[in-house]
Each structure stands twice: as C-alpha cells, then as structure tokens.
Coordinates of C-alpha atoms in Angstrom, one line a residue:
M1 CA 104.2 89.9 129.5
N2 CA 102.0 89.9 126.7
I3 CA 102.9 91.7 123.5
F4 CA 100.2 92.6 120.9
I5 CA 101.9 93.4 117.3
D6 CA 100.1 94.3 114.5
F7 CA 100.4 92.6 111.0
D8 CA 100.3 94.9 107.8
G9 CA 103.1 97.0 107.9
T10 CA 104.6 95.9 110.9
I11 CA 105.3 92.0 110.8
T12 CA 104.9 92.9 107.0
K13 CA 106.8 95.2 105.0
T14 CA 103.5 96.1 103.0
D15 CA 100.1 95.9 103.3
T16 CA 98.8 92.6 102.1
T17 CA 95.3 94.3 101.5
D18 CA 96.8 96.9 99.4
S19 CA 98.3 94.5 97.4
L20 CA 95.7 92.3 96.5
L21 CA 93.2 95.5 95.6
E22 CA 95.8 96.4 93.4
K23 CA 95.9 92.8 91.7
F24 CA 92.6 92.1 92.0
A25 CA 90.2 94.7 92.6
K26 CA 87.7 95.5 89.5
D27 CA 86.6 99.2 90.6
D28 CA 88.4 102.3 92.5
F29 CA 89.3 100.9 96.0
N30 CA 91.2 104.3 96.3
Q31 CA 88.0 106.7 96.2
V32 CA 86.7 104.0 99.0
E33 CA 90.1 104.7 100.7
Q34 CA 89.9 108.1 100.6
D35 CA 86.5 108.4 102.3
W36 CA 88.0 106.0 104.8
V37 CA 90.6 108.5 105.5
C38 CA 88.5 111.4 105.6
G39 CA 86.1 109.7 108.3
R40 CA 83.3 108.9 105.9
I41 CA 83.0 105.5 106.2
S42 CA 84.3 103.3 109.2
S43 CA 87.2 100.8 108.8
K44 CA 84.5 97.8 108.5
E45 CA 82.6 99.8 105.8
C46 CA 85.9 100.5 103.9
M47 CA 87.0 96.8 104.1
Q48 CA 83.5 95.3 103.1
T49 CA 83.4 97.6 100.2
Q50 CA 86.8 96.8 98.9
Y51 CA 87.0 93.1 99.3
A52 CA 83.6 92.9 97.2
M53 CA 85.6 94.4 94.4
I54 CA 88.3 91.6 94.4
R55 CA 87.5 88.9 91.6
G56 CA 90.8 86.8 92.1
M57 CA 90.6 82.7 92.7
E58 CA 92.4 81.7 95.9
H59 CA 95.4 80.0 94.2
E60 CA 95.6 83.3 92.5
I61 CA 95.7 85.0 95.6
R62 CA 98.0 83.0 97.0
D63 CA 100.4 83.2 94.3
E64 CA 100.3 87.1 95.1
L65 CA 101.3 86.3 98.8
E66 CA 104.3 84.7 97.7
H67 CA 105.5 88.2 97.1
I68 CA 104.7 89.9 100.2
E69 CA 107.8 90.0 102.5
I70 CA 107.8 90.0 106.2
D71 CA 110.4 92.1 108.3
P72 CA 113.7 90.6 108.3
G73 CA 113.9 90.9 111.9
F74 CA 110.7 89.2 113.1
I75 CA 111.7 85.6 113.1
D76 CA 114.7 86.1 115.0
F77 CA 112.5 88.4 117.4
C78 CA 110.1 85.6 117.8
K79 CA 113.0 83.5 119.0
L80 CA 114.3 86.0 121.2
M81 CA 110.9 86.3 123.1
Q82 CA 109.8 82.8 123.0
N83 CA 110.4 82.0 127.1
R84 CA 109.8 85.7 127.9
A85 CA 106.5 87.0 126.6
K86 CA 103.4 85.8 125.0
L87 CA 103.2 87.2 121.1
I88 CA 99.8 87.8 120.1
I89 CA 98.8 89.2 116.7
V90 CA 96.0 91.6 116.4
S91 CA 95.0 92.6 113.0
D92 CA 92.5 94.7 111.4
G93 CA 93.2 93.0 108.3
I94 CA 92.1 89.4 107.0
D95 CA 93.3 85.9 108.4
Y96 CA 94.0 84.2 105.3
P97 CA 97.5 86.3 104.3
I98 CA 98.5 86.1 108.1
E99 CA 97.8 82.3 108.5
Y100 CA 99.7 81.8 104.8
L101 CA 102.5 83.7 106.2
L102 CA 103.1 82.8 109.3
K103 CA 102.7 78.8 108.0
K104 CA 105.4 80.0 105.5
H105 CA 108.1 81.2 107.9
G106 CA 107.2 78.3 110.7
L107 CA 105.7 80.5 113.0
L108 CA 101.8 79.4 113.2
S109 CA 102.3 78.9 117.3
I110 CA 101.8 82.5 117.2
P111 CA 98.0 83.2 118.3
Y112 CA 96.4 85.4 115.7
Y113 CA 93.0 87.7 115.8
S114 CA 91.7 89.6 113.0
N115 CA 88.7 89.3 110.5
H116 CA 87.8 86.5 108.3
L117 CA 88.0 85.9 104.5
S118 CA 85.9 83.5 102.8
F119 CA 86.2 82.3 99.0
L120 CA 83.0 82.5 96.9
K121 CA 82.4 81.0 93.4
E122 CA 83.5 84.7 92.2
G123 CA 85.2 86.7 94.5
V124 CA 85.7 86.7 98.0
A125 CA 83.8 87.9 101.2
I126 CA 85.0 89.3 104.5
S127 CA 83.4 89.0 107.7
F128 CA 84.3 90.3 111.7
P129 CA 84.3 87.2 114.1
F130 CA 85.8 90.1 116.7
E131 CA 83.9 92.8 116.2
V132 CA 82.3 94.7 119.0
K133 CA 79.7 97.4 118.2
Q134 CA 80.9 99.8 121.1
C135 CA 84.5 99.9 119.1
T136 CA 85.3 103.8 119.9
S137 CA 87.6 103.3 116.5
K138 CA 84.9 101.3 114.7
C139 CA 87.2 98.8 113.3
G140 CA 86.0 95.2 112.1
L141 CA 88.1 94.2 114.9
C142 CA 88.4 95.7 118.3
K143 CA 92.0 95.1 119.5
C144 CA 91.0 96.8 122.7
H145 CA 88.4 93.8 123.3
I146 CA 91.5 91.6 122.4
F147 CA 93.5 93.1 124.7
H148 CA 91.3 93.1 127.6
E149 CA 90.6 89.7 127.0
Q150 CA 94.4 88.4 126.9
Q151 CA 94.9 90.6 130.1
F152 CA 92.2 89.1 132.1
N153 CA 94.1 85.8 131.6
D154 CA 97.8 87.1 132.2
A155 CA 97.6 90.5 134.1
G156 CA 101.3 91.1 133.6
K157 CA 102.6 93.7 131.5
S158 CA 101.4 94.7 128.0
I159 CA 103.1 96.3 124.9
L160 CA 102.2 97.2 121.6
I161 CA 104.1 97.1 118.6
G162 CA 102.1 99.0 115.6
N163 CA 102.0 101.4 113.1
G164 CA 98.3 102.3 112.1
K165 CA 95.1 103.9 112.7
S166 CA 93.9 100.6 113.8
D167 CA 96.0 101.0 116.6
V168 CA 95.3 104.3 118.2
C169 CA 92.6 102.9 120.7
V170 CA 94.6 100.1 122.3
A171 CA 98.0 102.2 122.3
H172 CA 96.1 104.1 125.4
Q173 CA 95.4 100.5 127.2
V174 CA 99.0 99.1 127.1
D175 CA 101.8 100.1 129.6
F176 CA 104.1 100.7 126.5
V177 CA 104.3 101.0 122.8
F178 CA 106.7 100.7 120.4
A179 CA 105.3 102.6 117.4
K180 CA 106.4 103.9 113.8
E181 CA 104.3 105.9 111.1
Y182 CA 101.0 106.9 111.6
L183 CA 101.0 105.5 115.1
L184 CA 104.0 107.2 116.3
T185 CA 103.0 110.6 115.4
Y186 CA 99.5 109.5 117.3
C187 CA 101.2 108.7 120.4
Q188 CA 103.4 112.0 120.3
Q189 CA 100.5 113.8 120.3
H190 CA 98.6 111.9 123.0
Q191 CA 101.6 111.5 125.6
I192 CA 101.6 108.2 125.3
R193 CA 104.5 106.3 126.4
H194 CA 106.1 105.2 123.5
S195 CA 109.5 104.5 121.5
E196 CA 110.3 104.7 117.9
F197 CA 111.3 101.8 115.8
N198 CA 112.0 101.2 112.5
D199 CA 112.4 97.5 112.2
F200 CA 112.4 94.3 114.3
W201 CA 116.1 94.6 114.6
D202 CA 115.5 97.8 116.4
L203 CA 113.2 95.9 119.2
I204 CA 115.9 92.9 119.1
N205 CA 118.7 95.3 120.3
L206 CA 116.3 96.7 122.7
F207 CA 115.4 93.8 124.4
K208 CA 118.5 92.0 124.4

C-alpha cells in the first residue's frame, strides 16, 4: 500500500512558504497569492514570483524553520505504518523545509518529491524538477505523475492524505482520500471516496 502525504498544512501545522514569505519577502506577495486564488496565474507562476521576493540568507531561513511545528501525531503515525505501508511525501512546496524538518525529527528515510530551492548571493531561486507540462492542475510538481510512477512499481492500494488545491488532481486517482480544509470540500463536491480528518491522531485511531 502506498500512502501519499501532502506536506504544508498536512504534516506541518502551518504553510512553510507562507511563513518564509511573511518573514523575508520584500514586496506584496499577498497580491500574487490573490492572482493565483482567482486563477489568473498558475501555482508554478505564483511560487516563482513569490520566491523571487525573498531576501533571506540560508542561516536566517534555517532559523525561521525552527519555529515550524509538525502535526504532533505524525511521528507516531510513521511508526505505526512502518511495516504496513510505504509513505511518500508529495509537495508542491519546496524541498529545503521538508528535508530540514524531516531531519530534525529523525524521519529522513521517508521519500519526498517537491520543487527545489537554491540559495543565491542575494535571495533564492526555485526550480521544478518534477514539472509535467501536461499537468491539468498547472502545478510546479505534478502529484499525478508521481502517483502513476509509484503505482507502476507497486500496484497495491493507494491513499492520499492532504488539505489543499495541489491535491485535487491526484485525489481522483487514488483509492481513498483522507481530507481536510479545501480538499475536504472538493471531495464532497465531486463524490470522491474520502473521510475527514483533523490531525494524525485521527488517522492513528483509524489505522489501529
């Protein structure tokens, strides 16, 4: 069984991109966000524009990530599923916070797929190693592509755990969805097999 897990707002209690923008962005990133919400730009374009506004050094960004909390039940969920399923993190966010927080909590053995952050002399740049031009969600990382790649190698049951807009495409592909927030509403509106969850303690109780 493959369990695909979103990162920002699912594993973490807050969105790491939002936290970094609020701390280090030098321009109005909220207007860019609104353009994305309204559909005027894609997720990829939104992230490229917003990350170009960041002027933090690597050590400053690292210090900010120290304040990011993960869901208090996530570590125990990983332990519970260790010999029962393959956990795969799929994020349309960036790799630096994912790697930093997984390492901090001793979870670097979990594979993850995301967009890539590079540090420049001044600021940062973002690239998209898992971009698929045909992605219907127009995300920097196509979660459907990762899903099909993983399922080709292991054609067992598949589950998605998520909360946001970047999860909606792959929600149609998996066998079952655990959803909250935006993704929950989407699943309800599109008759996708799902169950609501608030945190990983809920999931632990369901999988016990």
